[in-house]
Amino acid sequence: MEIAELNVAALRKMLDRREISAVELTNYYLDRIAQLDPDFRAFITVSREQALRMASAADQKLATGEGATALTGIPVAVKDNICTNGIRTTCASRLLADFTPIFDATVVAKLKQVGAVLLGKTNLDEFAMGSSTKESAYGLTPNPWDRRHVSGGSSSGSAVAVATGMVPLALGSDTGGSIRQPAAFCGVWGLKPTYGRVSRYGLVPYAPSLDQIGPIGRSTEDIFLLDRCIAGYDPLDPTSLPEQAAAAGIVTGSLRGLKVGLPRELFGDSLAMGVKERVMAVARELAAAGCILTELSLPSLQYALPTYYLLAYAEASSSMARYDGVRHGKRACSGSDVTGMMTATRQELGTEVKRRILLGTYFLGKDCYDDYYVRAQQVRTWMKADFAAAFTECDLLLSPTTATPAFTIDEEALDERALALTECYTVAANLTGIPALTFPCGFLNHLPVGAQLMAPAGAEQRLFQVASHWEAATKRQTRCAQGDQKGAFYEL
Amino acid sequence: MNYETVIGLEVHVQLKTKSKLWCGCATTFGAAPNSQVCPVCLGLPGSLPVLNQKAVELGVRTGLALNCTIAVCCRFDRKQYFYPDLPKGYQITQFHQPLGRGGWVEVPFAAGQRRVGITEIHLEEEAGRTAHFPPEADNPGYSLVDYNRSGLPLLEIVTAPELRSPEEARTMLETLKVLLEELEVTDGKMEEGSLRCDANLSVHRPGEPLGKRVELKNLNSFRAMEAALAFEAGRQGVLLTNGAPLDREEARTWNEAKRKTVFMRFKEQATDYRYFPEPDLPPVSIDGQWVERLAAGLPELPEARRGRYLREFRLPADDALLLSKNKAAAVFFEAVLGFYNGEAKTVSNWMLGDVTRLLKEEKIGFTDLKFGPEDLAALLSFLDRNEISGKIAKIVLAEMFQTGTPPAAIIHARGLFQINDPQAIKALVLETLAANGEAVRAYKSGKEKAVAFLVGDVMRKSKGRVNPELLDRILKFELAVDEIKDIGLD
Ligand SMILES: [Zn+2]
């Protein structure tokens, strides 16, 4: 099997047995990026030199065995809205084309600490606002299973890099589904952790009360390993949760008696038939393994999308205020005074970002605040209660990750409604702060379909356990997508 | 025409913490520009604020001293506007749920003491500082921003509109300043900007509703504040008298050079700050027991101290006020009493009289004195024991002030002990009488004033050390004896 198709555990074995060095492994992936990425533009920046330096440091770590962990020497890609000291962080915006942070995000520092090798920074919709990378200033990253289709967004660079085997693991960020939707579209695994589980320090904010960094990989175990590395209390992030004991591994064992809820609202008419069938196949497999399936209702879900838009855009309008050209990023030379300079600078922002700033600014206006923002917060509170109630009836929820497989890259398909359709399955986890995991559950035509599991806050282990059961039961094995295969992802 | 003035204050207090409100940067005043900055206070993308608990503590202490109800849970909001010295494009402040509400403070106005309400106190961050350089021949002008100040902790104190004159506003601000210094929550230096004040003022005819108010900004000293308010009250008073009172709220700034307030903008043009809860900071729950501990640890505040001085030491009202509102003076005063058995009033007389005069000449305060409270106590004891005269005491005090030498040493070294021995005084008197026959004759011919000359002569010879009462008696006695000799009754 090609190295590109190996999971982290297999790479770990090779590194530990000295069958390959971290430098060789890094070179292998760098070559693969050079070969494949011109077609995908998954990377905005490939940090070759830094990567090789880190790899050689990892080799030393492995030689002495001191401080070596599961990820030592393993290449990782990082979404380009996560700050990397000395490596430019563009957020896929023209405005930050030359922005090089002077500090590492906590997740990056953690990766460096265990000796993981940072390969580069991946493409996204500008400032993570979008679902297709159509909003990237660096071009669209197409779907690796069919380049006529989108790869989702906003963490599509990370999802595509993983799906094509340009890197075994990647970090994304998820505000309304930005990890899960591209992971599902690309046929890989993605986790949106519990809000506060992973430090946001160094994540360029879109909507801070919803943003969360999480792992993308080619197996449940792979994302488990990356999640375990980046999770933990961070004194630099005031919304970070108290430290929890790190799990040694994924809990295995019987799923007997585990109650799996199927929210009626997420199996409605907007769902593509084929998607529904594939997710129901997962449900049947879980039932066969002893899980108890419960159909239930989460009435608050019908307001999830408007609530998400109101809160996310409101926060976004504020998050984006700091790009005024005064301290960092590009500064427009036009403008006769400081206000003129700021206005001209902000013209550099893309259409979608501007649209969200405008809407968010409107929502927060003193005449609208009570009707929009305050009400949305009320719905959010209700939604949390609604989910808490559901989790008294079941241990986790199963749903599709998106209503359809990846749509085509033509303009019409990218309209608001189509995008909204994909988001309505994912935003609830962000609004309620609970963890959600997407895993591939088959193909529709030749495009991957994702299933989503949601659990109560802090119950990531339950998600890993169920997802890895499905993976084992179906004996699915990953293969890399290269843009023109037809459904060759799995061998059953 | 008769009109009434209503004033409320918004006081910004820089809290005295070692590090900034959201980051570990130092807070030293006057450091080189942009030398005390980091990703957080520069608002770099991805940085997050972490609340400095010391700032909350200082805020709570102030709230308690101002008799506010401290919030069980407070939170932060974002106030959005664009300015180069505001690095995030919003200021983190408290709008919806401030740290404290509904307090009051006792203020000793000239017309008598009165309670003034405190509407609310809230925590917020400072912005940076922008310096503008106007165009010159060889450049088109530019601006520079120093972010050292960015993220310093501020406490805003909003008073109720219960002040009735510029003088009252000034007294209110002075009272607050003293109280804040007493609490050791701020440096309170208006000249360094660690204490700043905006004011709202309106005028109206007695019995009629309040007028439209004007917000006055840039009141950077007590004098500027009083002058701006007086100017503004006069301006609005004239408008009211002319039958054309203000019909719109406006913001004005004090122009020190022109000695007048200058229009900035109408309030309806004011920016919509689009406040909303700061998502990066969870709500802050304030533990009731912690607040109780802080309350128990509050120092005695000027108002309480003033009451105690009146009760315990029976000081005159003016003395009690002056000593109690100056913490250094109060500490010194009470320390002197610890070494001194005489009247408290004597101590306050000397402290507020001669000592204060010397301090003012040197422009220093009680904490800068070279001598200690035990020295002043010793000096006053010498005086009480008649070992030195009042005049001598002033001379000794002046030397103590200059050199810090204890009074006993000065008195011994310079031989300043009072001459209380009647025989010694008699000898001096006789010497004077013998040498000043003319003055003696003038006295005898009824010129009482000649006595003063003779007293002066004795004092000159004794370097002022003769006990003046004894001298008076002995001199008059010896003159009488002399007269009897003349008559020949001896
Ligand atoms: Zn700082």
JSON list of N, CA, C and O in Angstrom, two decimals, chain B residues 106-136:
[
{"chain": "B", "resi": 106, "resn": "GLU", "atom": "N", "xyz": [-20.75, 60.54, 50.79]},
{"chain": "B", "resi": 106, "resn": "GLU", "atom": "CA", "xyz": [-20.98, 61.77, 51.58]},
{"chain": "B", "resi": 106, "resn": "GLU", "atom": "C", "xyz": [-19.98, 62.81, 51.12]},
{"chain": "B", "resi": 106, "resn": "GLU", "atom": "O", "xyz": [-18.77, 62.56, 51.11]},
{"chain": "B", "resi": 107, "resn": "VAL", "atom": "N", "xyz": [-20.48, 63.98, 50.74]},
{"chain": "B", "resi": 107, "resn": "VAL", "atom": "CA", "xyz": [-19.56, 65.00, 50.25]},
{"chain": "B", "resi": 107, "resn": "VAL", "atom": "C", "xyz": [-19.66, 66.25, 51.12]},
{"chain": "B", "resi": 107, "resn": "VAL", "atom": "O", "xyz": [-20.75, 66.77, 51.32]},
{"chain": "B", "resi": 108, "resn": "PRO", "atom": "N", "xyz": [-18.52, 66.73, 51.66]},
{"chain": "B", "resi": 108, "resn": "PRO", "atom": "CA", "xyz": [-18.54, 67.94, 52.50]},
{"chain": "B", "resi": 108, "resn": "PRO", "atom": "C", "xyz": [-18.53, 69.19, 51.64]},
{"chain": "B", "resi": 108, "resn": "PRO", "atom": "O", "xyz": [-17.48, 69.80, 51.43]},
{"chain": "B", "resi": 109, "resn": "PHE", "atom": "N", "xyz": [-19.71, 69.59, 51.13]},
{"chain": "B", "resi": 109, "resn": "PHE", "atom": "CA", "xyz": [-19.80, 70.81, 50.34]},
{"chain": "B", "resi": 109, "resn": "PHE", "atom": "C", "xyz": [-19.65, 72.02, 51.24]},
{"chain": "B", "resi": 109, "resn": "PHE", "atom": "O", "xyz": [-19.87, 71.93, 52.46]},
{"chain": "B", "resi": 110, "resn": "ALA", "atom": "N", "xyz": [-19.32, 73.15, 50.63]},
{"chain": "B", "resi": 110, "resn": "ALA", "atom": "CA", "xyz": [-19.19, 74.38, 51.41]},
{"chain": "B", "resi": 110, "resn": "ALA", "atom": "C", "xyz": [-20.48, 74.69, 52.15]},
{"chain": "B", "resi": 110, "resn": "ALA", "atom": "O", "xyz": [-20.48, 75.13, 53.29]},
{"chain": "B", "resi": 111, "resn": "ALA", "atom": "N", "xyz": [-21.60, 74.42, 51.50]},
{"chain": "B", "resi": 111, "resn": "ALA", "atom": "CA", "xyz": [-22.89, 74.73, 52.09]},
{"chain": "B", "resi": 111, "resn": "ALA", "atom": "C", "xyz": [-23.33, 73.67, 53.10]},
{"chain": "B", "resi": 111, "resn": "ALA", "atom": "O", "xyz": [-24.41, 73.75, 53.66]},
{"chain": "B", "resi": 112, "resn": "GLY", "atom": "N", "xyz": [-22.51, 72.67, 53.31]},
{"chain": "B", "resi": 112, "resn": "GLY", "atom": "CA", "xyz": [-22.87, 71.61, 54.24]},
{"chain": "B", "resi": 112, "resn": "GLY", "atom": "C", "xyz": [-22.73, 70.26, 53.58]},
{"chain": "B", "resi": 112, "resn": "GLY", "atom": "O", "xyz": [-22.67, 70.14, 52.36]},
{"chain": "B", "resi": 113, "resn": "GLN", "atom": "N", "xyz": [-22.70, 69.25, 54.44]},
{"chain": "B", "resi": 113, "resn": "GLN", "atom": "CA", "xyz": [-22.49, 67.90, 53.93]},
{"chain": "B", "resi": 113, "resn": "GLN", "atom": "C", "xyz": [-23.76, 67.32, 53.32]},
{"chain": "B", "resi": 113, "resn": "GLN", "atom": "O", "xyz": [-24.85, 67.58, 53.79]},
{"chain": "B", "resi": 114, "resn": "ARG", "atom": "N", "xyz": [-23.58, 66.52, 52.20]},
{"chain": "B", "resi": 114, "resn": "ARG", "atom": "CA", "xyz": [-24.76, 65.95, 51.55]},
{"chain": "B", "resi": 114, "resn": "ARG", "atom": "C", "xyz": [-24.35, 64.67, 50.84]},
{"chain": "B", "resi": 114, "resn": "ARG", "atom": "O", "xyz": [-23.20, 64.53, 50.42]},
{"chain": "B", "resi": 115, "resn": "ARG", "atom": "N", "xyz": [-25.30, 63.75, 50.72]},
{"chain": "B", "resi": 115, "resn": "ARG", "atom": "CA", "xyz": [-25.04, 62.52, 49.97]},
{"chain": "B", "resi": 115, "resn": "ARG", "atom": "C", "xyz": [-25.24, 62.75, 48.48]},
{"chain": "B", "resi": 115, "resn": "ARG", "atom": "O", "xyz": [-26.24, 63.34, 48.09]},
{"chain": "B", "resi": 116, "resn": "VAL", "atom": "N", "xyz": [-24.29, 62.24, 47.68]},
{"chain": "B", "resi": 116, "resn": "VAL", "atom": "CA", "xyz": [-24.48, 62.29, 46.22]},
{"chain": "B", "resi": 116, "resn": "VAL", "atom": "C", "xyz": [-24.55, 60.85, 45.73]},
{"chain": "B", "resi": 116, "resn": "VAL", "atom": "O", "xyz": [-23.73, 60.01, 46.12]},
{"chain": "B", "resi": 117, "resn": "GLY", "atom": "N", "xyz": [-25.52, 60.56, 44.89]},
{"chain": "B", "resi": 117, "resn": "GLY", "atom": "CA", "xyz": [-25.73, 59.19, 44.41]},
{"chain": "B", "resi": 117, "resn": "GLY", "atom": "C", "xyz": [-24.66, 58.76, 43.41]},
{"chain": "B", "resi": 117, "resn": "GLY", "atom": "O", "xyz": [-24.13, 59.57, 42.66]},
{"chain": "B", "resi": 118, "resn": "ILE", "atom": "N", "xyz": [-24.34, 57.46, 43.43]},
{"chain": "B", "resi": 118, "resn": "ILE", "atom": "CA", "xyz": [-23.47, 56.86, 42.42]},
{"chain": "B", "resi": 118, "resn": "ILE", "atom": "C", "xyz": [-24.36, 55.94, 41.60]},
{"chain": "B", "resi": 118, "resn": "ILE", "atom": "O", "xyz": [-24.92, 54.98, 42.11]},
{"chain": "B", "resi": 119, "resn": "THR", "atom": "N", "xyz": [-24.54, 56.25, 40.33]},
{"chain": "B", "resi": 119, "resn": "THR", "atom": "CA", "xyz": [-25.46, 55.48, 39.48]},
{"chain": "B", "resi": 119, "resn": "THR", "atom": "C", "xyz": [-24.90, 54.09, 39.21]},
{"chain": "B", "resi": 119, "resn": "THR", "atom": "O", "xyz": [-25.58, 53.10, 39.38]},
{"chain": "B", "resi": 120, "resn": "GLU", "atom": "N", "xyz": [-23.64, 54.04, 38.77]},
{"chain": "B", "resi": 120, "resn": "GLU", "atom": "CA", "xyz": [-23.02, 52.73, 38.54]},
{"chain": "B", "resi": 120, "resn": "GLU", "atom": "C", "xyz": [-21.51, 52.85, 38.46]},
{"chain": "B", "resi": 120, "resn": "GLU", "atom": "O", "xyz": [-20.97, 53.95, 38.26]},
{"chain": "B", "resi": 121, "resn": "ILE", "atom": "N", "xyz": [-20.85, 51.72, 38.65]},
{"chain": "B", "resi": 121, "resn": "ILE", "atom": "CA", "xyz": [-19.42, 51.65, 38.37]},
{"chain": "B", "resi": 121, "resn": "ILE", "atom": "C", "xyz": [-19.22, 50.47, 37.42]},
{"chain": "B", "resi": 121, "resn": "ILE", "atom": "O", "xyz": [-19.90, 49.46, 37.53]},
{"chain": "B", "resi": 122, "resn": "HIS", "atom": "N", "xyz": [-18.33, 50.63, 36.45]},
{"chain": "B", "resi": 122, "resn": "HIS", "atom": "CA", "xyz": [-18.04, 49.49, 35.59]},
{"chain": "B", "resi": 122, "resn": "HIS", "atom": "C", "xyz": [-16.58, 49.46, 35.15]},
{"chain": "B", "resi": 122, "resn": "HIS", "atom": "O", "xyz": [-15.91, 50.49, 35.12]},
{"chain": "B", "resi": 123, "resn": "LEU", "atom": "N", "xyz": [-16.13, 48.26, 34.82]},
{"chain": "B", "resi": 123, "resn": "LEU", "atom": "CA", "xyz": [-14.75, 48.05, 34.38]},
{"chain": "B", "resi": 123, "resn": "LEU", "atom": "C", "xyz": [-14.69, 48.18, 32.86]},
{"chain": "B", "resi": 123, "resn": "LEU", "atom": "O", "xyz": [-15.62, 47.78, 32.16]},
{"chain": "B", "resi": 124, "resn": "GLU", "atom": "N", "xyz": [-13.60, 48.70, 32.35]},
{"chain": "B", "resi": 124, "resn": "GLU", "atom": "CA", "xyz": [-13.38, 48.71, 30.91]},
{"chain": "B", "resi": 124, "resn": "GLU", "atom": "C", "xyz": [-11.90, 48.85, 30.61]},
{"chain": "B", "resi": 124, "resn": "GLU", "atom": "O", "xyz": [-11.09, 49.05, 31.52]},
{"chain": "B", "resi": 125, "resn": "GLU", "atom": "N", "xyz": [-11.56, 48.72, 29.34]},
{"chain": "B", "resi": 125, "resn": "GLU", "atom": "CA", "xyz": [-10.16, 48.82, 28.97]},
{"chain": "B", "resi": 125, "resn": "GLU", "atom": "C", "xyz": [-9.86, 50.20, 28.38]},
{"chain": "B", "resi": 125, "resn": "GLU", "atom": "O", "xyz": [-10.71, 50.82, 27.77]},
{"chain": "B", "resi": 126, "resn": "GLU", "atom": "N", "xyz": [-8.62, 50.65, 28.58]},
{"chain": "B", "resi": 126, "resn": "GLU", "atom": "CA", "xyz": [-8.13, 51.88, 27.97]},
{"chain": "B", "resi": 126, "resn": "GLU", "atom": "C", "xyz": [-7.83, 51.63, 26.51]},
{"chain": "B", "resi": 126, "resn": "GLU", "atom": "O", "xyz": [-7.47, 50.52, 26.11]},
{"chain": "B", "resi": 127, "resn": "ALA", "atom": "N", "xyz": [-7.92, 52.67, 25.70]},
{"chain": "B", "resi": 127, "resn": "ALA", "atom": "CA", "xyz": [-7.42, 52.61, 24.33]},
{"chain": "B", "resi": 127, "resn": "ALA", "atom": "C", "xyz": [-5.96, 53.07, 24.34]},
{"chain": "B", "resi": 127, "resn": "ALA", "atom": "O", "xyz": [-5.44, 53.47, 25.38]},
{"chain": "B", "resi": 128, "resn": "GLY", "atom": "N", "xyz": [-5.31, 52.98, 23.20]},
{"chain": "B", "resi": 128, "resn": "GLY", "atom": "CA", "xyz": [-3.95, 53.50, 23.09]},
{"chain": "B", "resi": 128, "resn": "GLY", "atom": "C", "xyz": [-3.97, 55.02, 23.07]},
{"chain": "B", "resi": 128, "resn": "GLY", "atom": "O", "xyz": [-4.97, 55.65, 23.39]},
{"chain": "B", "resi": 129, "resn": "ARG", "atom": "N", "xyz": [-2.86, 55.62, 22.68]},
{"chain": "B", "resi": 129, "resn": "ARG", "atom": "CA", "xyz": [-2.78, 57.08, 22.66]},
{"chain": "B", "resi": 129, "resn": "ARG", "atom": "C", "xyz": [-2.30, 57.51, 21.28]},
{"chain": "B", "resi": 129, "resn": "ARG", "atom": "O", "xyz": [-1.27, 57.02, 20.81]},
{"chain": "B", "resi": 130, "resn": "THR", "atom": "N", "xyz": [-3.04, 58.40, 20.63]},
{"chain": "B", "resi": 130, "resn": "THR", "atom": "CA", "xyz": [-2.66, 58.86, 19.30]},
{"chain": "B", "resi": 130, "resn": "THR", "atom": "C", "xyz": [-2.05, 60.26, 19.38]},
{"chain": "B", "resi": 130, "resn": "THR", "atom": "O", "xyz": [-2.59, 61.12, 20.07]},
{"chain": "B", "resi": 131, "resn": "ALA", "atom": "N", "xyz": [-0.94, 60.42, 18.71]},
{"chain": "B", "resi": 131, "resn": "ALA", "atom": "CA", "xyz": [-0.33, 61.75, 18.62]},
{"chain": "B", "resi": 131, "resn": "ALA", "atom": "C", "xyz": [-0.39, 62.20, 17.17]},
{"chain": "B", "resi": 131, "resn": "ALA", "atom": "O", "xyz": [0.00, 61.45, 16.27]},
{"chain": "B", "resi": 132, "resn": "HIS", "atom": "N", "xyz": [-0.94, 63.40, 16.94]},
{"chain": "B", "resi": 132, "resn": "HIS", "atom": "CA", "xyz": [-1.07, 63.91, 15.57]},
{"chain": "B", "resi": 132, "resn": "HIS", "atom": "C", "xyz": [0.02, 64.94, 15.29]},
{"chain": "B", "resi": 132, "resn": "HIS", "atom": "O", "xyz": [0.27, 65.81, 16.12]},
{"chain": "B", "resi": 133, "resn": "PHE", "atom": "N", "xyz": [0.63, 64.82, 14.14]},
{"chain": "B", "resi": 133, "resn": "PHE", "atom": "CA", "xyz": [1.66, 65.78, 13.73]},
{"chain": "B", "resi": 133, "resn": "PHE", "atom": "C", "xyz": [1.17, 66.48, 12.48]},
{"chain": "B", "resi": 133, "resn": "PHE", "atom": "O", "xyz": [1.03, 65.86, 11.43]},
{"chain": "B", "resi": 134, "resn": "PRO", "atom": "N", "xyz": [0.88, 67.77, 12.61]},
{"chain": "B", "resi": 134, "resn": "PRO", "atom": "CA", "xyz": [0.26, 68.49, 11.48]},
{"chain": "B", "resi": 134, "resn": "PRO", "atom": "C", "xyz": [1.22, 68.62, 10.30]},
{"chain": "B", "resi": 134, "resn": "PRO", "atom": "O", "xyz": [2.43, 68.46, 10.46]},
{"chain": "B", "resi": 135, "resn": "PRO", "atom": "N", "xyz": [0.66, 68.91, 9.13]},
{"chain": "B", "resi": 135, "resn": "PRO", "atom": "CA", "xyz": [1.51, 69.03, 7.94]},
{"chain": "B", "resi": 135, "resn": "PRO", "atom": "C", "xyz": [2.56, 70.12, 8.10]},
{"chain": "B", "resi": 135, "resn": "PRO", "atom": "O", "xyz": [2.31, 71.13, 8.75]},
{"chain": "B", "resi": 136, "resn": "GLU", "atom": "N", "xyz": [3.71, 69.88, 7.55]},
{"chain": "B", "resi": 136, "resn": "GLU", "atom": "CA", "xyz": [4.76, 70.90, 7.52]},
{"chain": "B", "resi": 136, "resn": "GLU", "atom": "C", "xyz": [5.24, 71.02, 6.07]},
{"chain": "B", "resi": 136, "resn": "GLU", "atom": "O", "xyz": [4.76, 70.31, 5.20]}
]
